[in-house]
Amino acid sequence: MKIVDETRAELNRYRQAIDTCDAELVRILAQRFAITERVSQLKARAGWPAVDEQREAEQAQRIDDLAQEQGLDPEIALTVWRTVVDLVVQRHQES
């Protein structure tokens, strides 16, 4: 029974760490969307397109590099980043 209790306690510690990471992700996403909303408004006032392909290509490379530095599969990082960017562009186009 001791191994079960130890395993359960360790699992709970990992789950708490995951919950902390998730809360931080949500905080960062909220911050990022607030900033991109301001960018969207600025671009709209200037009559600029929602998408800056050169900037996105540079950022994709940056995300790839950052992921590798952190030991994260760049495909995972790029998929998450691309999803966020697509949502930002969608919101910009709906405005």
PDB file of C-alpha atoms in Angstrom:
ATOM      1  CA  MET A   1       0.000   0.000   0.000  1.00  0.00           C
ATOM      2  CA  LYS A   2       2.935   2.323   0.617  1.00  0.00           C
ATOM      3  CA  ILE A   3       3.901   2.369  -3.082  1.00  0.00           C
ATOM      4  CA  VAL A   4       0.331   3.252  -4.029  1.00  0.00           C
ATOM      5  CA  ASP A   5       0.275   6.156  -1.571  1.00  0.00           C
ATOM      6  CA  GLU A   6       3.662   7.405  -2.758  1.00  0.00           C
ATOM      7  CA  THR A   7       2.596   7.129  -6.386  1.00  0.00           C
ATOM      8  CA  ARG A   8      -0.647   8.971  -5.673  1.00  0.00           C
ATOM      9  CA  ALA A   9       1.238  11.744  -3.853  1.00  0.00           C
ATOM     10  CA  GLU A  10       3.734  12.076  -6.693  1.00  0.00           C
ATOM     11  CA  LEU A  11       0.925  12.127  -9.254  1.00  0.00           C
ATOM     12  CA  ASN A  12      -0.805  14.889  -7.285  1.00  0.00           C
ATOM     13  CA  ARG A  13       2.414  16.949  -7.276  1.00  0.00           C
ATOM     14  CA  TYR A  14       2.698  16.573 -11.043  1.00  0.00           C
ATOM     15  CA  ARG A  15      -0.935  17.513 -11.473  1.00  0.00           C
ATOM     16  CA  GLN A  16      -0.447  20.629  -9.358  1.00  0.00           C
ATOM     17  CA  ALA A  17       2.550  21.561 -11.511  1.00  0.00           C
ATOM     18  CA  ILE A  18       0.456  21.045 -14.655  1.00  0.00           C
ATOM     19  CA  ASP A  19      -2.332  23.194 -13.187  1.00  0.00           C
ATOM     20  CA  THR A  20       0.221  25.944 -12.513  1.00  0.00           C
ATOM     21  CA  CYS A  21       1.508  25.712 -16.097  1.00  0.00           C
ATOM     22  CA  ASP A  22      -2.045  25.823 -17.470  1.00  0.00           C
ATOM     23  CA  ALA A  23      -2.856  28.912 -15.419  1.00  0.00           C
ATOM     24  CA  GLU A  24       0.286  30.594 -16.711  1.00  0.00           C
ATOM     25  CA  LEU A  25      -0.594  29.662 -20.298  1.00  0.00           C
ATOM     26  CA  VAL A  26      -4.038  31.221 -19.918  1.00  0.00           C
ATOM     27  CA  ARG A  27      -2.534  34.366 -18.373  1.00  0.00           C
ATOM     28  CA  ILE A  28      -0.024  34.687 -21.201  1.00  0.00           C
ATOM     29  CA  LEU A  29      -2.678  34.024 -23.866  1.00  0.00           C
ATOM     30  CA  ALA A  30      -4.915  36.708 -22.390  1.00  0.00           C
ATOM     31  CA  GLN A  31      -2.005  39.138 -22.413  1.00  0.00           C
ATOM     32  CA  ARG A  32      -1.069  38.227 -25.989  1.00  0.00           C
ATOM     33  CA  PHE A  33      -4.641  38.609 -27.252  1.00  0.00           C
ATOM     34  CA  ALA A  34      -4.974  41.991 -25.544  1.00  0.00           C
ATOM     35  CA  ILE A  35      -1.801  43.190 -27.278  1.00  0.00           C
ATOM     36  CA  THR A  36      -2.805  41.791 -30.657  1.00  0.00           C
ATOM     37  CA  GLU A  37      -6.189  43.481 -30.326  1.00  0.00           C
ATOM     38  CA  ARG A  38      -4.380  46.809 -30.090  1.00  0.00           C
ATOM     39  CA  VAL A  39      -2.216  45.836 -33.088  1.00  0.00           C
ATOM     40  CA  SER A  40      -5.382  44.939 -35.001  1.00  0.00           C
ATOM     41  CA  GLN A  41      -6.898  48.337 -34.278  1.00  0.00           C
ATOM     42  CA  LEU A  42      -3.705  50.087 -35.320  1.00  0.00           C
ATOM     43  CA  LYS A  43      -3.495  48.155 -38.594  1.00  0.00           C
ATOM     44  CA  ALA A  44      -7.184  48.814 -39.322  1.00  0.00           C
ATOM     45  CA  ARG A  45      -6.721  52.567 -38.816  1.00  0.00           C
ATOM     46  CA  ALA A  46      -3.786  52.535 -41.214  1.00  0.00           C
ATOM     47  CA  GLY A  47      -5.628  50.327 -43.708  1.00  0.00           C
ATOM     48  CA  TRP A  48      -2.974  47.632 -43.452  1.00  0.00           C
ATOM     49  CA  PRO A  49      -3.711  43.934 -44.002  1.00  0.00           C
ATOM     50  CA  ALA A  50      -4.230  41.634 -41.041  1.00  0.00           C
ATOM     51  CA  VAL A  51      -1.389  39.365 -42.126  1.00  0.00           C
ATOM     52  CA  ASP A  52       2.250  40.348 -42.488  1.00  0.00           C
ATOM     53  CA  GLU A  53       3.750  37.308 -44.186  1.00  0.00           C
ATOM     54  CA  GLN A  54       7.363  38.388 -43.657  1.00  0.00           C
ATOM     55  CA  ARG A  55       6.783  38.936 -39.934  1.00  0.00           C
ATOM     56  CA  GLU A  56       5.047  35.567 -39.631  1.00  0.00           C
ATOM     57  CA  ALA A  57       7.911  33.783 -41.393  1.00  0.00           C
ATOM     58  CA  GLU A  58      10.419  35.450 -39.074  1.00  0.00           C
ATOM     59  CA  GLN A  59       8.344  34.541 -36.034  1.00  0.00           C
ATOM     60  CA  ALA A  60       7.939  30.934 -37.180  1.00  0.00           C
ATOM     61  CA  GLN A  61      11.708  30.613 -37.386  1.00  0.00           C
ATOM     62  CA  ARG A  62      12.052  32.251 -33.981  1.00  0.00           C
ATOM     63  CA  ILE A  63       9.530  29.847 -32.455  1.00  0.00           C
ATOM     64  CA  ASP A  64      11.358  26.903 -34.026  1.00  0.00           C
ATOM     65  CA  ASP A  65      14.668  28.118 -32.580  1.00  0.00           C
ATOM     66  CA  LEU A  66      13.175  28.759 -29.139  1.00  0.00           C
ATOM     67  CA  ALA A  67      11.574  25.327 -29.064  1.00  0.00           C
ATOM     68  CA  GLN A  68      14.866  23.655 -29.911  1.00  0.00           C
ATOM     69  CA  GLU A  69      16.654  25.664 -27.207  1.00  0.00           C
ATOM     70  CA  GLN A  70      14.084  24.405 -24.671  1.00  0.00           C
ATOM     71  CA  GLY A  71      14.225  20.797 -25.843  1.00  0.00           C
ATOM     72  CA  LEU A  72      10.684  20.925 -27.197  1.00  0.00           C
ATOM     73  CA  ASP A  73       9.750  19.384 -30.524  1.00  0.00           C
ATOM     74  CA  PRO A  74       9.501  22.439 -32.805  1.00  0.00           C
ATOM     75  CA  GLU A  75       6.470  20.908 -34.526  1.00  0.00           C
ATOM     76  CA  ILE A  76       4.548  21.100 -31.247  1.00  0.00           C
ATOM     77  CA  ALA A  77       5.568  24.703 -30.627  1.00  0.00           C
ATOM     78  CA  LEU A  78       4.816  25.738 -34.190  1.00  0.00           C
ATOM     79  CA  THR A  79       1.411  24.046 -34.146  1.00  0.00           C
ATOM     80  CA  VAL A  80       0.402  25.881 -30.965  1.00  0.00           C
ATOM     81  CA  TRP A  81       1.824  29.170 -32.242  1.00  0.00           C
ATOM     82  CA  ARG A  82       0.121  28.791 -35.640  1.00  0.00           C
ATOM     83  CA  THR A  83      -3.225  28.108 -33.916  1.00  0.00           C
ATOM     84  CA  VAL A  84      -2.878  31.279 -31.849  1.00  0.00           C
ATOM     85  CA  VAL A  85      -1.865  33.356 -34.873  1.00  0.00           C
ATOM     86  CA  ASP A  86      -4.765  31.994 -36.930  1.00  0.00           C
ATOM     87  CA  LEU A  87      -7.207  32.929 -34.158  1.00  0.00           C
ATOM     88  CA  VAL A  88      -5.725  36.424 -33.925  1.00  0.00           C
ATOM     89  CA  VAL A  89      -6.031  36.932 -37.700  1.00  0.00           C
ATOM     90  CA  GLN A  90      -9.591  35.607 -37.656  1.00  0.00           C
ATOM     91  CA  ARG A  91     -10.535  38.075 -34.918  1.00  0.00           C
ATOM     92  CA  HIS A  92      -8.825  40.882 -36.814  1.00  0.00           C
ATOM     93  CA  GLN A  93     -10.752  40.085 -39.995  1.00  0.00           C
ATOM     94  CA  GLU A  94     -14.041  39.928 -38.080  1.00  0.00           C
ATOM     95  CA  SER A  95     -13.515  43.412 -36.652  1.00  0.00           C
TER      96      SER A  95
END
